[in-house]
């Protein structure tokens, strides 16, 4: 059963055509710089050999979709429906839902919580409805998995009338990835796993506490700014810092928003890059700021792993995933060393192995199993489409 998965950003549109039964990917790519100069479509497909690049003006997502259609058609594969990654599902998507006029309206209604993403995603859904009138569409929200965490975990200690009126609560993000990580770790460990701390560490990063498949807590909040130190996001800081920056620093609220989301995190700490590979190189050459960026990343991540463990009153497994978690043995080791006091022990040789498979990197006498789980959000989205439309 084939599914087309669309992941639209404000200026990009990623796509993947895959078979949910065999997990075979027939075509995948990214339309980049939509609405800006220098736009192009990069893709791979079973219809052509090697990586392809089409340089073409892409004024809108609709123009980008025209190229996606051509690329999909060239594979000769039909598909049962289209799954759309939506960053913010708000209070409307505790689970994935088939697109109707009503559900599409909900994606727009909650867009103020994720303005850079939801509007573009809603537009992409609309374009798909027009271009593929006989195909169903499904919304798979990044927030769904976290929606039913216990109230004591999602509620903010702010006045009730304010939070009720503005729908302020912890929504989290990366839920589709955490859901996949649980599934893949369970397939790997079977009955040995009940309480997992899932660590999605990419340029955006979050943790999730998952007990027997149910999400218990997560580190991102109302928006993805909360929690861990990320590539360019500061993560948790004293909220009064915002007021202080505005009152004493003279920054506008938009400038503070940009500062905290785009100019902070590993980029600000290292002073050179948001990319962990550059920082690793810097630290290896003795750059003290790069080393501090890593030390703070290890410390914060291990602190929040403990916070997730508290949500489950313990944990038996932790799983590293996403760009940093899957690829950086240095980061994995750094985080694990912080947790050595409570029995986490890494097998340093196993940690260095590179692979696309789920693997165990903890020592046999580690109290906690430590896994590396390559995430696959597209597959998870496709599974939801197969379930709802198949
Ligand atoms: P996102 O999807 O949030 O953009 P990714 O999951 O792609 O992020 O992760 C990007 C991060 O992964 C970057 O910090 C990058 O440095 C890191 N990364 C990717 N490949 C490697 C690698 N081989 N070694 C170390 N870090 C890596």
CSV table of C-alpha atoms and ligand atoms in Angstrom, one decimal:
chain,number,residue,atom,x,y,z
A,1,UNK,CA,0.0,0.0,0.0
A,2,UNK,CA,1.6,3.2,-1.1
A,3,UNK,CA,1.3,6.6,0.5
A,4,UNK,CA,2.5,10.1,-0.4
A,5,UNK,CA,3.9,12.0,2.6
A,6,UNK,CA,4.1,15.8,2.5
A,7,UNK,CA,6.0,17.9,5.0
A,8,UNK,CA,5.6,21.6,4.1
A,9,UNK,CA,7.5,24.4,5.7
A,10,UNK,CA,7.2,28.1,5.0
A,11,UNK,CA,9.7,28.0,2.1
A,12,UNK,CA,10.1,24.3,1.6
A,13,UNK,CA,8.1,21.2,0.7
A,14,UNK,CA,9.5,17.7,1.4
A,15,UNK,CA,7.9,14.7,-0.1
A,16,UNK,CA,8.2,10.9,0.0
A,17,UNK,CA,6.3,8.2,-1.8
A,18,UNK,CA,6.6,4.9,0.1
A,19,UNK,CA,5.1,1.5,0.5
A,20,UNK,CA,4.0,0.9,4.1
A,21,UNK,CA,4.1,-2.8,3.8
A,22,UNK,CA,7.7,-3.1,2.5
A,23,UNK,CA,8.9,0.3,3.7
A,24,UNK,CA,10.4,0.7,0.2
A,25,UNK,CA,10.8,4.4,-0.8
A,26,UNK,CA,10.0,5.0,-4.5
A,27,UNK,CA,10.7,8.7,-4.5
A,28,UNK,CA,11.7,11.4,-2.1
A,29,UNK,CA,12.9,14.9,-2.2
A,30,UNK,CA,12.6,18.5,-1.2
A,31,UNK,CA,11.4,21.6,-3.0
A,32,UNK,CA,13.5,24.4,-1.5
A,33,UNK,CA,13.4,28.2,-1.4
A,34,UNK,CA,9.8,28.4,-2.4
A,35,UNK,CA,8.9,32.0,-2.9
A,36,UNK,CA,12.6,33.1,-2.9
A,37,UNK,CA,15.3,33.4,-5.6
A,38,UNK,CA,17.3,30.3,-6.4
A,39,UNK,CA,14.6,27.8,-5.8
A,40,UNK,CA,15.1,24.1,-6.8
A,41,UNK,CA,13.8,20.6,-6.4
A,42,UNK,CA,16.3,18.0,-5.2
A,43,UNK,CA,15.1,14.4,-5.3
A,44,UNK,CA,15.8,10.7,-5.8
A,45,UNK,CA,13.5,8.3,-7.5
A,46,UNK,CA,13.4,4.7,-8.7
A,47,UNK,CA,12.7,6.2,-12.2
A,48,UNK,CA,16.2,7.8,-12.5
A,49,UNK,CA,19.6,6.9,-11.2
A,50,UNK,CA,21.4,9.1,-8.7
A,51,UNK,CA,20.5,12.4,-7.0
A,52,UNK,CA,18.6,14.9,-9.2
A,53,UNK,CA,18.3,18.6,-9.1
A,54,UNK,CA,15.8,20.7,-11.0
A,55,UNK,CA,16.5,24.4,-10.9
A,56,UNK,CA,13.2,26.3,-11.5
A,57,UNK,CA,11.2,29.2,-10.1
A,58,UNK,CA,8.8,28.0,-7.4
A,59,UNK,CA,6.8,31.1,-6.5
A,60,UNK,CA,4.2,29.1,-4.5
A,61,UNK,CA,3.7,25.7,-2.9
A,62,UNK,CA,1.3,24.9,-5.7
A,63,UNK,CA,4.1,25.4,-8.3
A,64,UNK,CA,6.3,23.1,-6.2
A,65,UNK,CA,3.6,20.4,-6.1
A,66,UNK,CA,3.4,20.4,-9.9
A,67,UNK,CA,7.0,19.1,-9.9
A,68,UNK,CA,6.2,16.6,-7.1
A,69,UNK,CA,3.4,15.3,-9.3
A,70,UNK,CA,5.7,14.8,-12.3
A,71,UNK,CA,8.3,13.0,-10.1
A,72,UNK,CA,5.6,10.8,-8.6
A,73,UNK,CA,4.1,10.0,-12.0
A,74,UNK,CA,7.4,9.0,-13.4
A,75,UNK,CA,7.7,6.2,-10.8
A,76,UNK,CA,4.6,4.6,-12.3
A,77,UNK,CA,3.3,4.0,-8.7
A,78,UNK,CA,-0.2,4.9,-7.6
A,79,UNK,CA,-0.9,5.8,-3.9
A,80,UNK,CA,-3.9,5.5,-1.6
A,81,UNK,CA,-3.7,8.9,0.0
A,82,UNK,CA,-1.6,11.7,1.2
A,83,UNK,CA,-0.3,12.2,4.8
A,84,UNK,CA,0.5,15.7,5.9
A,85,UNK,CA,2.9,16.5,8.7
A,86,UNK,CA,1.3,19.4,10.7
A,87,UNK,CA,3.5,21.0,13.4
A,88,UNK,CA,0.7,22.2,15.7
A,89,UNK,CA,-2.5,20.3,16.1
A,90,UNK,CA,-3.6,22.4,19.1
A,91,UNK,CA,-6.7,21.0,20.9
A,92,UNK,CA,-8.2,19.5,17.8
A,93,UNK,CA,-5.9,16.6,16.9
A,94,UNK,CA,-5.4,14.2,19.8
A,95,UNK,CA,-5.0,11.7,16.9
A,96,UNK,CA,-4.5,11.9,13.2
A,97,UNK,CA,-7.6,12.8,11.2
A,98,UNK,CA,-8.9,12.7,7.6
A,99,UNK,CA,-8.9,16.2,6.0
A,100,UNK,CA,-12.4,17.7,5.5
A,101,UNK,CA,-13.3,21.4,5.2
A,102,UNK,CA,-13.8,21.3,9.0
A,103,UNK,CA,-10.5,19.7,9.9
A,104,UNK,CA,-8.6,21.9,7.5
A,105,UNK,CA,-10.2,24.9,9.2
A,106,UNK,CA,-8.8,23.6,12.5
A,107,UNK,CA,-5.3,23.6,11.1
A,108,UNK,CA,-5.7,27.3,10.3
A,109,UNK,CA,-7.5,28.1,13.6
A,110,UNK,CA,-4.6,26.9,15.7
A,111,UNK,CA,-2.0,28.4,13.4
A,112,UNK,CA,-1.2,31.4,15.8
A,113,UNK,CA,0.5,28.8,18.0
A,114,UNK,CA,2.9,27.9,15.1
A,115,UNK,CA,2.5,30.6,12.5
A,116,UNK,CA,5.7,29.8,10.5
A,117,UNK,CA,4.5,26.2,9.9
A,118,UNK,CA,0.7,25.8,10.1
A,119,UNK,CA,-0.3,28.3,7.5
A,120,UNK,CA,2.1,26.8,4.9
A,121,UNK,CA,0.9,23.3,5.8
A,122,UNK,CA,-2.7,24.2,5.5
A,123,UNK,CA,-2.0,25.8,2.1
A,124,UNK,CA,-0.2,22.6,1.0
A,125,UNK,CA,-3.1,20.5,2.1
A,126,UNK,CA,-5.5,22.7,0.1
A,127,UNK,CA,-3.2,22.4,-3.0
A,128,UNK,CA,-3.2,18.6,-2.7
A,129,UNK,CA,-7.0,18.6,-2.5
A,130,UNK,CA,-7.2,20.6,-5.7
A,131,UNK,CA,-4.5,18.7,-7.6
A,132,UNK,CA,-5.6,15.2,-6.4
A,133,UNK,CA,-9.4,15.5,-6.1
A,134,UNK,CA,-9.8,11.7,-5.9
A,135,UNK,CA,-7.3,11.1,-3.1
A,136,UNK,CA,-7.9,11.4,0.6
A,137,UNK,CA,-5.6,13.6,2.8
A,138,UNK,CA,-4.7,13.0,6.4
A,139,UNK,CA,-3.4,15.4,9.0
A,140,UNK,CA,-0.7,13.9,11.2
A,141,UNK,CA,0.1,16.5,13.9
A,142,UNK,CA,3.4,16.6,15.7
A,143,UNK,CA,1.6,17.4,18.9
A,144,UNK,CA,-1.0,14.5,18.9
A,145,UNK,CA,1.2,12.0,20.8
A,146,UNK,CA,1.6,14.4,23.7
A,147,UNK,CA,-2.0,15.6,23.9
A,148,UNK,CA,-3.1,13.0,26.5
A,149,UNK,CA,-0.2,13.3,28.9
A,150,UNK,CA,-1.4,13.7,32.5
A,151,UNK,CA,-2.9,17.1,33.4
A,152,UNK,CA,-0.3,17.6,36.1
A,153,UNK,CA,2.3,17.5,33.2
A,154,UNK,CA,0.5,19.7,30.6
A,155,UNK,CA,-1.0,22.4,32.8
A,156,UNK,CA,0.8,25.7,33.3
A,157,UNK,CA,0.6,27.4,36.7
A,158,UNK,CA,-0.9,30.6,35.3
A,159,UNK,CA,-4.3,32.1,36.0
A,160,UNK,CA,-7.0,29.7,34.8
A,161,UNK,CA,-9.1,32.3,32.9
A,162,UNK,CA,-6.0,33.3,30.9
A,163,UNK,CA,-4.8,29.8,30.0
A,164,UNK,CA,-8.4,28.7,29.2
A,165,UNK,CA,-9.1,31.7,26.9
A,166,UNK,CA,-5.8,31.4,25.0
A,167,UNK,CA,-5.5,27.6,25.1
A,168,UNK,CA,-2.1,27.8,26.8
A,169,UNK,CA,-0.7,24.4,27.8
A,170,UNK,CA,2.1,22.1,27.0
A,171,UNK,CA,1.6,20.8,23.5
A,172,UNK,CA,5.1,19.5,22.8
A,173,UNK,CA,6.4,18.5,19.3
A,174,UNK,CA,8.3,15.7,17.5
A,175,UNK,CA,5.4,13.5,18.6
A,176,UNK,CA,5.4,11.5,15.4
A,177,UNK,CA,9.1,10.8,15.8
A,178,UNK,CA,8.8,9.8,19.5
A,179,UNK,CA,5.9,7.5,18.6
A,180,UNK,CA,8.1,5.9,16.0
A,181,UNK,CA,11.1,5.6,18.4
A,182,UNK,CA,8.9,3.8,20.9
A,183,UNK,CA,7.6,1.4,18.2
A,184,UNK,CA,11.1,0.6,16.8
A,185,UNK,CA,12.6,0.2,20.3
A,186,UNK,CA,9.8,-2.1,21.3
A,187,UNK,CA,10.3,-4.2,18.2
A,188,UNK,CA,14.0,-4.5,19.2
A,189,UNK,CA,13.7,-5.1,22.9
A,190,UNK,CA,10.2,-6.7,23.2
A,191,UNK,CA,9.1,-7.3,26.8
A,192,UNK,CA,12.3,-6.0,28.2
A,193,UNK,CA,11.2,-2.5,27.7
A,194,UNK,CA,8.4,-0.6,29.6
A,195,UNK,CA,9.7,2.8,30.5
A,196,UNK,CA,11.5,4.6,27.7
A,197,UNK,CA,13.1,8.1,27.6
A,198,UNK,CA,13.1,8.9,23.9
A,199,UNK,CA,15.7,11.5,23.0
A,200,UNK,CA,15.1,13.2,19.6
A,201,UNK,CA,18.3,15.2,19.3
A,202,UNK,CA,18.4,17.1,16.0
A,203,UNK,CA,18.8,20.9,15.4
A,204,UNK,CA,15.4,20.9,17.2
A,205,UNK,CA,15.5,18.6,20.2
A,206,UNK,CA,13.1,17.1,22.7
A,207,UNK,CA,12.7,14.2,25.1
A,208,UNK,CA,9.6,12.2,25.8
A,209,UNK,CA,8.7,9.9,28.7
A,210,UNK,CA,6.9,6.9,27.2
A,211,UNK,CA,5.5,4.2,29.5
A,212,UNK,CA,4.1,1.1,27.8
A,213,UNK,CA,3.4,3.1,24.7
A,214,UNK,CA,1.7,6.0,26.4
A,215,UNK,CA,3.3,9.4,26.5
A,216,UNK,CA,3.7,10.7,30.1
A,217,UNK,CA,5.6,13.9,29.6
A,218,UNK,CA,7.7,15.8,27.1
A,219,UNK,CA,10.2,18.6,27.2
A,220,UNK,CA,8.9,21.1,24.6
A,221,UNK,CA,6.0,23.3,25.8
A,222,UNK,CA,3.4,25.6,24.3
A,223,UNK,CA,6.0,26.0,21.5
A,224,UNK,CA,9.2,24.1,20.5
A,225,UNK,CA,11.3,26.7,22.4
A,226,UNK,CA,11.1,25.0,25.7
A,227,UNK,CA,13.3,22.3,27.1
A,228,UNK,CA,16.7,21.3,25.8
A,229,UNK,CA,19.4,23.5,24.4
A,230,UNK,CA,19.0,23.2,20.6
A,231,UNK,CA,20.9,24.4,17.5
A,232,UNK,CA,19.6,27.9,17.7
A,233,UNK,CA,17.0,27.8,20.5
A,234,UNK,CA,17.8,28.6,24.1
A,235,UNK,CA,15.5,26.0,25.6
A,236,UNK,CA,14.3,26.5,29.2
A,237,UNK,CA,15.4,29.8,30.8
A,238,UNK,CA,13.8,32.0,33.5
A,239,UNK,CA,10.7,33.3,31.8
A,240,UNK,CA,11.3,36.7,33.4
A,241,UNK,CA,14.3,37.0,31.0
A,242,UNK,CA,11.8,38.0,28.3
A,243,UNK,CA,10.4,40.9,30.4
A,244,UNK,CA,14.0,42.0,31.4
A,245,UNK,CA,15.2,42.0,27.8
A,246,UNK,CA,12.2,44.1,26.7
A,247,UNK,CA,12.3,46.5,29.6
A,248,UNK,CA,16.0,46.9,30.2
A,249,UNK,CA,17.5,45.7,27.0
A,250,UNK,CA,15.2,47.8,24.8
A,251,UNK,CA,14.4,44.8,22.5
A,252,UNK,CA,11.0,44.5,20.9
A,253,UNK,CA,9.1,41.4,21.6
A,254,UNK,CA,9.7,40.2,18.0
A,255,UNK,CA,13.4,40.7,18.4
A,256,UNK,CA,13.4,38.6,21.6
A,257,UNK,CA,11.4,36.0,19.8
A,258,UNK,CA,14.0,35.9,17.0
A,259,UNK,CA,16.9,36.0,19.5
A,260,UNK,CA,15.5,33.0,21.5
A,261,UNK,CA,14.5,30.9,18.5
A,262,UNK,CA,17.2,31.7,15.9
A,263,UNK,CA,20.3,33.2,17.6
A,264,UNK,CA,20.7,31.2,20.8
A,265,UNK,CA,21.4,27.6,21.7
A,266,UNK,CA,24.6,25.9,20.5
A,267,UNK,CA,25.1,28.7,18.0
A,268,UNK,CA,25.3,31.4,20.7
A,269,UNK,CA,27.3,29.2,23.1
A,270,UNK,CA,29.9,28.1,20.6
A,271,UNK,CA,30.0,31.5,18.8
A,272,UNK,CA,30.7,29.6,15.5
A,273,UNK,CA,27.9,27.4,14.4
A,274,UNK,CA,24.6,25.7,15.2
A,275,UNK,CA,25.8,22.5,13.6
A,276,UNK,CA,27.1,20.0,16.2
A,277,UNK,CA,29.8,18.8,13.8
A,278,UNK,CA,31.5,22.2,13.6
A,279,UNK,CA,31.3,22.5,17.4
A,280,UNK,CA,32.8,19.0,17.8
A,281,UNK,CA,35.7,20.1,15.5
A,282,UNK,CA,36.1,23.3,17.5
A,283,UNK,CA,36.2,21.5,20.8
A,284,UNK,CA,38.7,19.0,19.5
A,285,UNK,CA,41.0,22.0,18.6
A,286,UNK,CA,40.7,23.3,22.1
A,287,UNK,CA,38.1,26.1,21.6
A,288,UNK,CA,36.7,26.7,25.1
A,289,UNK,CA,33.4,28.1,24.0
A,290,UNK,CA,32.7,25.0,21.9
A,291,UNK,CA,33.6,22.8,24.8
A,292,UNK,CA,31.3,24.7,27.1
A,293,UNK,CA,28.5,24.4,24.5
A,294,UNK,CA,28.9,20.6,24.6
A,295,UNK,CA,29.2,20.5,28.4
A,296,UNK,CA,26.0,22.5,28.8
A,297,UNK,CA,24.3,20.3,26.2
A,298,UNK,CA,25.3,17.1,28.1
A,299,UNK,CA,24.3,18.6,31.5
A,300,UNK,CA,20.9,20.0,30.3
A,301,UNK,CA,20.0,16.8,28.4
A,302,UNK,CA,20.9,14.5,31.4
A,303,UNK,CA,18.9,16.8,33.8
A,304,UNK,CA,15.8,16.6,31.6
A,305,UNK,CA,16.3,12.8,31.1
A,306,UNK,CA,15.9,12.6,34.9
A,307,UNK,CA,12.8,14.8,34.7
A,308,UNK,CA,11.3,12.4,32.1
A,309,UNK,CA,12.3,9.5,34.4
A,310,UNK,CA,10.4,11.1,37.2
A,311,UNK,CA,7.2,11.2,35.0
A,312,UNK,CA,7.4,7.4,34.9
A,313,UNK,CA,8.9,6.8,38.4
A,314,UNK,CA,12.0,5.3,36.8
A,315,UNK,CA,13.1,4.1,33.3
A,316,UNK,CA,14.6,1.0,31.9
A,317,UNK,CA,15.6,2.2,28.4
A,318,UNK,CA,16.8,5.4,26.7
A,319,UNK,CA,17.0,5.8,23.0
A,320,UNK,CA,19.1,8.4,21.0
A,321,UNK,CA,17.6,9.5,17.7
A,322,UNK,CA,17.6,12.3,15.0
A,323,UNK,CA,20.7,14.0,13.5
A,324,UNK,CA,22.8,14.3,16.6
A,325,UNK,CA,21.4,11.3,18.5
A,326,UNK,CA,21.9,9.0,15.5
A,327,UNK,CA,25.3,10.3,14.3
A,328,UNK,CA,27.3,11.8,17.1
A,329,UNK,CA,29.0,9.2,19.3
A,330,UNK,CA,30.7,12.1,21.2
A,331,UNK,CA,27.3,13.6,22.2
A,332,UNK,CA,25.9,10.2,23.2
A,333,UNK,CA,28.9,9.5,25.3
A,334,UNK,CA,28.8,12.9,26.9
A,335,UNK,CA,25.2,12.6,27.9
A,336,UNK,CA,25.6,9.0,29.1
A,337,UNK,CA,28.7,10.0,31.2
A,338,UNK,CA,26.6,12.6,33.1
A,339,UNK,CA,24.2,9.7,34.0
A,340,UNK,CA,26.9,7.3,35.1
A,341,UNK,CA,26.2,8.0,38.8
A,342,UNK,CA,22.8,6.2,38.4
A,343,UNK,CA,24.1,3.2,36.5
A,344,UNK,CA,24.1,4.2,32.8
A,345,UNK,CA,27.1,2.6,31.2
A,346,UNK,CA,28.0,2.8,27.5
A,347,UNK,CA,30.0,0.2,25.6
A,348,UNK,CA,32.4,2.7,24.0
A,349,UNK,CA,33.2,0.4,21.0
A,350,UNK,CA,29.5,-0.3,20.3
A,351,UNK,CA,28.9,3.5,20.6
A,352,UNK,CA,31.3,4.1,17.7
A,353,UNK,CA,29.6,1.7,15.3
A,354,UNK,CA,27.8,3.5,12.4
A,355,UNK,CA,24.7,1.9,11.1
A,356,UNK,CA,21.1,2.7,9.9
A,357,UNK,CA,19.7,-0.1,12.1
A,358,UNK,CA,18.4,0.0,15.7
A,359,UNK,CA,21.2,-1.0,18.0
A,360,UNK,CA,22.1,-1.3,21.6
A,361,UNK,CA,25.2,0.7,22.8
A,362,UNK,CA,25.0,0.1,26.6
A,363,UNK,CA,27.4,-2.2,28.4
A,364,UNK,CA,25.9,-5.6,29.5
A,365,UNK,CA,26.1,-4.4,33.2
A,366,UNK,CA,24.4,-1.1,32.5
A,367,UNK,CA,21.3,-0.6,34.7
A,368,UNK,CA,19.6,1.2,31.8
A,369,UNK,CA,19.6,-0.1,28.2
A,370,UNK,CA,20.8,2.6,25.8
A,371,UNK,CA,19.7,2.3,22.2
A,372,UNK,CA,20.3,4.2,19.0
A,373,UNK,CA,17.1,4.3,16.9
A,374,UNK,CA,17.1,6.0,13.5
A,375,UNK,CA,13.8,7.8,13.4
A,376,UNK,CA,11.4,7.6,10.5
A,377,UNK,CA,8.6,10.1,10.8
A,378,UNK,CA,7.5,9.6,7.2
A,379,UNK,CA,6.8,5.9,7.8
A,380,UNK,CA,4.8,6.7,10.9
A,381,UNK,CA,2.7,9.2,8.9
A,382,UNK,CA,2.2,6.7,6.1
A,383,UNK,CA,1.0,4.1,8.7
A,384,UNK,CA,-1.6,6.5,9.9
A,385,UNK,CA,-2.8,7.2,6.4
A,386,UNK,CA,-3.0,3.4,5.7
A,387,UNK,CA,-5.0,3.0,8.9
A,388,UNK,CA,-7.5,5.8,8.1
A,389,UNK,CA,-7.8,5.4,4.3
A,390,UNK,CA,-6.4,2.0,3.5
B,1,LIG,P1,16.3,18.9,12.0
B,1,LIG,O1,15.4,17.8,11.4
B,1,LIG,O2,15.7,19.4,13.4
B,1,LIG,O3,16.7,20.0,11.1
B,1,LIG,P2,18.3,16.9,12.2
B,1,LIG,O4,17.7,15.7,12.9
B,1,LIG,O5,18.6,16.7,10.7
B,1,LIG,O6,17.6,18.2,12.5
B,1,LIG,O7,19.7,17.1,12.9
B,1,LIG,C1,20.6,18.1,12.6
B,1,LIG,C2,21.8,18.0,13.6
B,1,LIG,O8,22.4,16.8,13.4
B,1,LIG,C3,22.9,19.1,13.3
B,1,LIG,O9,23.3,19.7,14.5
B,1,LIG,C4,24.0,18.2,12.7
B,1,LIG,O10,25.2,18.7,13.1
B,1,LIG,C5,23.8,16.9,13.4
B,1,LIG,N1,24.4,15.8,12.6
B,1,LIG,C6,24.0,15.4,11.4
B,1,LIG,N2,24.9,14.4,10.9
B,1,LIG,C7,25.9,14.3,11.9
B,1,LIG,C8,27.1,13.5,12.0
B,1,LIG,N3,27.4,12.7,11.1
B,1,LIG,N4,27.8,13.7,13.1
B,1,LIG,C9,27.4,14.6,14.1
B,1,LIG,N5,26.3,15.3,14.0
B,1,LIG,C10,25.6,15.2,13.0
